[in-house]
Amino acid sequence: MKCVILCAGYSTRLYPLTLDRPKPLLPIQGIPLLSHIIKKVQDIKEIDKIFVVTNDKFYYNYIWWLENLEEGIKEKIEIVNDGTTTNEGRLGGIGDLNFVIDSQNIHDDILVILGDNLFYFDLKCFIDFYKQVEETTLGVVSFEKERLKDFGVVEVIDDKIVGFEEKPQNPKSDFISTGLYIFSKEDIKRIKDYIKTDLSKEGPGFLIEHFLKDKEVYAYKFYGVWRDIGSIEEYEGLR
């Protein structure tokens, strides 16, 4: 299994904090957000390679971050530059996932993580669940009802996703996407077919919505702390 951490956004909502530093490298409790994520991934024995995809503007920020990581984990990580230089020219989360699949010649199951979310979940249980169902799996968490409209809302029955909608006006569930996905190696062709459409190439949640049309997709329910760092106020509350 490979891990792809999506870090190619420009985080314009956090300006001026992110003018010269990407959101995943902002410090939380003295440690870059991305390092918190890596700590959760590094001990999963199924994962033999971690790809951090970023843009050209912040590429060397990540190179510096990687060079300063402790020995024993940095050898497992590769920084991938998607070549974009502006927010307007970004590839989007799905575009970046496809870019890594192509450029790194991936033919394996893929754990996909959004690089700007903070979580303290045990990922081993997530992996174990996926190994049981052997189908596309999305990590979900029950969230505050007044904020559901800001996220991808997931309808779940008996661990199967029966509905997914990005930022709905009338949420049908209190479960939201955590930005943690597992796509099977068989899904790679589906991702490539999706890229050829005119559908949104932003967050991988749009893949889930599309996959539901003709295949089963599962939800793994996490319990614990999860935070989206979508504003300066959110970030300051976590520092």
Short mmCIF file of C-alpha atoms in Angstrom, two decimals:
data_model
loop_
_atom_site.label_atom_id
_atom_site.label_comp_id
_atom_site.label_asym_id
_atom_site.label_seq_id
_atom_site.Cartn_x
_atom_site.Cartn_y
_atom_site.Cartn_z
CA MET A 1 0.00 0.00 0.00
CA LYS A 2 1.11 3.52 -0.83
CA CYS A 3 0.16 6.71 1.01
CA VAL A 4 -0.50 9.97 -0.82
CA ILE A 5 -0.77 13.12 1.30
CA LEU A 6 -2.37 16.00 -0.61
CA CYS A 7 -0.54 19.26 0.18
CA ALA A 8 -0.72 21.20 -3.09
CA GLY A 9 -3.29 23.81 -2.10
CA TYR A 10 -2.48 27.51 -1.73
CA SER A 11 -4.53 28.09 1.48
CA THR A 12 -5.68 31.56 0.47
CA ARG A 13 -8.22 31.67 3.32
CA LEU A 14 -5.34 31.72 5.80
CA TYR A 15 -3.52 34.70 4.29
CA PRO A 16 -1.25 36.28 5.47
CA LEU A 17 -0.11 33.19 7.45
CA THR A 18 0.25 31.13 4.29
CA LEU A 19 1.74 33.67 1.90
CA ASP A 20 5.21 32.17 2.31
CA ARG A 21 4.50 28.90 4.11
CA PRO A 22 1.96 26.18 3.24
CA LYS A 23 -0.81 25.32 5.68
CA PRO A 24 0.42 21.73 6.32
CA LEU A 25 3.71 23.17 7.63
CA LEU A 26 2.14 25.60 10.10
CA PRO A 27 3.12 24.64 13.66
CA ILE A 28 0.59 23.10 16.01
CA GLN A 29 1.87 22.62 19.54
CA GLY A 30 5.36 23.31 18.21
CA ILE A 31 5.22 20.65 15.47
CA PRO A 32 4.29 21.13 11.79
CA LEU A 33 0.79 19.84 11.06
CA LEU A 34 2.21 17.46 8.45
CA SER A 35 4.52 15.93 11.05
CA HIS A 36 1.48 15.09 13.19
CA ILE A 37 0.06 13.22 10.18
CA ILE A 38 3.33 11.43 9.47
CA LYS A 39 3.44 10.15 13.05
CA LYS A 40 0.12 8.42 12.41
CA VAL A 41 1.26 6.90 9.12
CA GLN A 42 4.86 5.87 9.80
CA ASP A 43 4.11 2.79 11.89
CA ILE A 44 1.58 1.21 9.51
CA LYS A 45 3.43 -1.84 8.24
CA GLU A 46 1.31 -2.11 5.08
CA ILE A 47 2.58 1.26 3.81
CA ASP A 48 5.95 1.06 2.09
CA LYS A 49 6.06 4.56 0.56
CA ILE A 50 4.64 7.99 1.41
CA PHE A 51 4.22 10.59 -1.33
CA VAL A 52 3.67 14.22 -0.29
CA VAL A 53 2.37 16.12 -3.32
CA THR A 54 2.83 19.87 -3.34
CA ASN A 55 3.07 22.72 -5.83
CA ASP A 56 6.09 24.48 -7.27
CA LYS A 57 5.62 27.55 -5.06
CA PHE A 58 6.08 25.57 -1.83
CA TYR A 59 8.19 22.69 -3.09
CA TYR A 60 11.37 23.76 -1.32
CA ASN A 61 9.49 24.39 1.95
CA TYR A 62 8.69 20.67 1.94
CA ILE A 63 12.21 19.70 0.93
CA TRP A 64 13.50 21.63 3.96
CA TRP A 65 10.86 19.95 6.16
CA LEU A 66 11.89 16.50 4.93
CA GLU A 67 15.60 17.16 5.44
CA ASN A 68 14.90 18.03 9.07
CA LEU A 69 12.87 14.91 9.84
CA GLU A 70 14.38 12.23 12.01
CA GLU A 71 16.25 9.33 10.47
CA GLY A 72 14.26 6.18 9.93
CA ILE A 73 11.16 7.83 8.51
CA LYS A 74 12.46 10.37 5.99
CA GLU A 75 13.74 7.55 3.75
CA LYS A 76 10.14 6.41 3.25
CA ILE A 77 8.92 9.83 2.06
CA GLU A 78 9.13 11.46 -1.36
CA ILE A 79 8.10 15.03 -2.16
CA VAL A 80 6.30 15.31 -5.51
CA ASN A 81 6.05 18.68 -7.30
CA ASP A 82 2.88 19.04 -9.40
CA GLY A 83 4.42 22.02 -11.24
CA THR A 84 1.66 24.55 -10.53
CA THR A 85 2.52 28.05 -9.33
CA THR A 86 -0.81 29.77 -8.61
CA ASN A 87 -4.11 29.04 -6.91
CA GLU A 88 -5.89 29.63 -10.22
CA GLY A 89 -3.72 27.02 -11.94
CA ARG A 90 -4.00 24.31 -9.26
CA LEU A 91 -4.81 20.75 -10.28
CA GLY A 92 -7.24 20.11 -7.42
CA GLY A 93 -7.11 17.17 -5.02
CA ILE A 94 -8.24 14.60 -7.60
CA GLY A 95 -5.93 16.08 -10.21
CA ASP A 96 -3.00 15.83 -7.80
CA LEU A 97 -3.87 12.26 -6.84
CA ASN A 98 -3.93 11.30 -10.52
CA PHE A 99 -0.65 13.18 -11.07
CA VAL A 100 1.08 11.14 -8.35
CA ILE A 101 -0.38 7.87 -9.65
CA ASP A 102 0.99 8.65 -13.12
CA SER A 103 4.34 10.18 -12.20
CA GLN A 104 5.18 7.54 -9.59
CA ASN A 105 3.73 4.63 -11.57
CA ILE A 106 1.49 3.45 -8.72
CA HIS A 107 -0.32 0.13 -9.14
CA ASP A 108 -1.24 -0.49 -5.53
CA ASP A 109 -3.89 0.26 -2.92
CA ILE A 110 -3.63 3.91 -1.84
CA LEU A 111 -4.26 5.59 1.51
CA VAL A 112 -5.09 9.22 0.67
CA ILE A 113 -4.90 11.91 3.36
CA LEU A 114 -5.71 15.61 3.11
CA GLY A 115 -2.63 17.37 4.43
CA ASP A 116 -4.46 20.23 6.15
CA ASN A 117 -6.55 18.29 8.69
CA LEU A 118 -5.56 17.48 12.25
CA PHE A 119 -6.62 14.13 13.67
CA TYR A 120 -5.64 11.80 16.48
CA PHE A 121 -7.22 8.61 15.14
CA ASP A 122 -5.58 5.20 15.05
CA LEU A 123 -5.11 4.50 11.34
CA LYS A 124 -4.37 0.82 11.87
CA CYS A 125 -8.05 0.14 12.58
CA PHE A 126 -8.92 2.00 9.36
CA ILE A 127 -6.54 -0.20 7.37
CA ASP A 128 -7.85 -3.36 9.03
CA PHE A 129 -11.44 -2.42 8.18
CA TYR A 130 -10.49 -1.86 4.55
CA LYS A 131 -8.79 -5.27 4.39
CA GLN A 132 -12.07 -6.85 5.49
CA VAL A 133 -14.34 -5.10 2.96
CA GLU A 134 -11.78 -4.77 0.11
CA GLU A 135 -13.67 -1.82 -1.36
CA THR A 136 -13.22 1.95 -1.50
CA THR A 137 -13.41 3.19 2.09
CA LEU A 138 -13.90 6.70 3.50
CA GLY A 139 -13.19 7.69 7.08
CA VAL A 140 -16.10 9.58 8.66
CA VAL A 141 -16.79 11.24 11.98
CA SER A 142 -19.91 12.57 13.66
CA PHE A 143 -19.70 16.38 13.71
CA GLU A 144 -21.35 19.52 15.04
CA LYS A 145 -24.76 19.94 13.39
CA GLU A 146 -24.41 23.70 12.96
CA ARG A 147 -21.26 23.23 10.84
CA LEU A 148 -22.28 20.33 8.60
CA LYS A 149 -22.89 22.61 5.62
CA ASP A 150 -19.16 23.33 5.40
CA PHE A 151 -18.14 19.71 4.75
CA GLY A 152 -18.81 16.59 2.73
CA VAL A 153 -21.82 14.98 4.41
CA VAL A 154 -22.04 11.18 4.33
CA GLU A 155 -25.14 9.00 4.71
CA VAL A 156 -24.26 5.58 6.14
CA ILE A 157 -26.30 2.38 6.57
CA ASP A 158 -24.61 -0.76 7.94
CA ASP A 159 -21.13 0.63 7.15
CA LYS A 160 -22.06 1.28 3.51
CA ILE A 161 -22.27 4.78 2.11
CA VAL A 162 -25.68 5.40 0.57
CA GLY A 163 -25.28 9.12 -0.04
CA PHE A 164 -22.53 11.74 -0.24
CA GLU A 165 -22.89 15.46 -0.84
CA GLU A 166 -20.29 18.23 -0.68
CA LYS A 167 -21.37 21.22 1.43
CA PRO A 168 -25.14 20.53 1.29
CA GLN A 169 -27.71 23.19 2.16
CA ASN A 170 -29.84 20.54 3.87
CA PRO A 171 -27.57 17.88 5.42
CA LYS A 172 -29.12 14.40 5.58
CA SER A 173 -26.67 13.05 8.16
CA ASP A 174 -24.35 14.23 10.92
CA PHE A 175 -21.42 12.21 9.55
CA ILE A 176 -18.78 14.08 7.55
CA SER A 177 -15.73 13.10 5.56
CA THR A 178 -12.46 13.27 7.50
CA GLY A 179 -10.33 13.56 4.36
CA LEU A 180 -9.05 10.01 4.90
CA TYR A 181 -9.64 7.62 2.01
CA ILE A 182 -8.47 4.20 0.89
CA PHE A 183 -8.71 3.49 -2.83
CA SER A 184 -8.05 -0.03 -4.08
CA LYS A 185 -5.65 -0.69 -6.93
CA GLU A 186 -8.73 -1.54 -9.00
CA ASP A 187 -9.95 2.04 -8.39
CA ILE A 188 -6.98 3.49 -10.29
CA LYS A 189 -8.70 2.91 -13.64
CA ARG A 190 -11.86 4.56 -12.25
CA ILE A 191 -9.81 7.59 -11.17
CA LYS A 192 -8.27 7.86 -14.64
CA ASP A 193 -11.71 7.60 -16.27
CA TYR A 194 -13.00 10.32 -13.92
CA ILE A 195 -10.15 12.65 -14.87
CA LYS A 196 -11.37 12.56 -18.48
CA THR A 197 -14.79 13.95 -17.48
CA ASP A 198 -15.84 17.55 -16.94
CA LEU A 199 -16.67 16.85 -13.28
CA SER A 200 -14.91 18.68 -10.42
CA LYS A 201 -11.27 17.76 -9.86
CA GLU A 202 -11.19 19.29 -6.38
CA GLY A 203 -11.46 17.16 -3.21
CA PRO A 204 -11.49 13.34 -3.49
CA GLY A 205 -14.97 13.44 -2.01
CA PHE A 206 -16.22 14.03 -5.54
CA LEU A 207 -14.77 10.63 -6.45
CA ILE A 208 -16.84 9.03 -3.68
CA GLU A 209 -19.97 10.73 -4.98
CA HIS A 210 -19.20 9.46 -8.50
CA PHE A 211 -18.26 5.92 -7.46
CA LEU A 212 -21.58 5.49 -5.64
CA LYS A 213 -23.38 5.43 -8.99
CA ASP A 214 -22.19 1.92 -9.79
CA LYS A 215 -20.23 0.38 -6.90
CA GLU A 216 -20.25 -0.14 -3.15
CA VAL A 217 -18.32 2.34 -1.03
CA TYR A 218 -17.79 1.83 2.69
CA ALA A 219 -17.53 4.18 5.65
CA TYR A 220 -15.27 3.63 8.64
CA LYS A 221 -16.48 5.55 11.69
CA PHE A 222 -13.71 7.25 13.64
CA TYR A 223 -14.16 8.38 17.23
CA GLY A 224 -11.87 11.08 18.57
CA VAL A 225 -10.44 14.50 17.77
CA TRP A 226 -10.64 15.75 14.18
CA ARG A 227 -10.26 19.37 13.12
CA ASP A 228 -10.35 21.13 9.77
CA ILE A 229 -7.98 24.09 9.71
CA GLY A 230 -10.01 26.22 7.36
CA SER A 231 -9.60 29.64 8.92
CA ILE A 232 -7.18 31.70 10.97
CA GLU A 233 -9.58 31.44 13.92
CA GLU A 234 -9.57 27.62 13.70
CA TYR A 235 -5.79 27.59 13.53
CA GLU A 236 -5.28 29.98 16.43
CA GLY A 237 -7.58 27.80 18.55
CA LEU A 238 -5.31 24.80 18.00
CA ARG A 239 -1.90 26.40 18.46
#
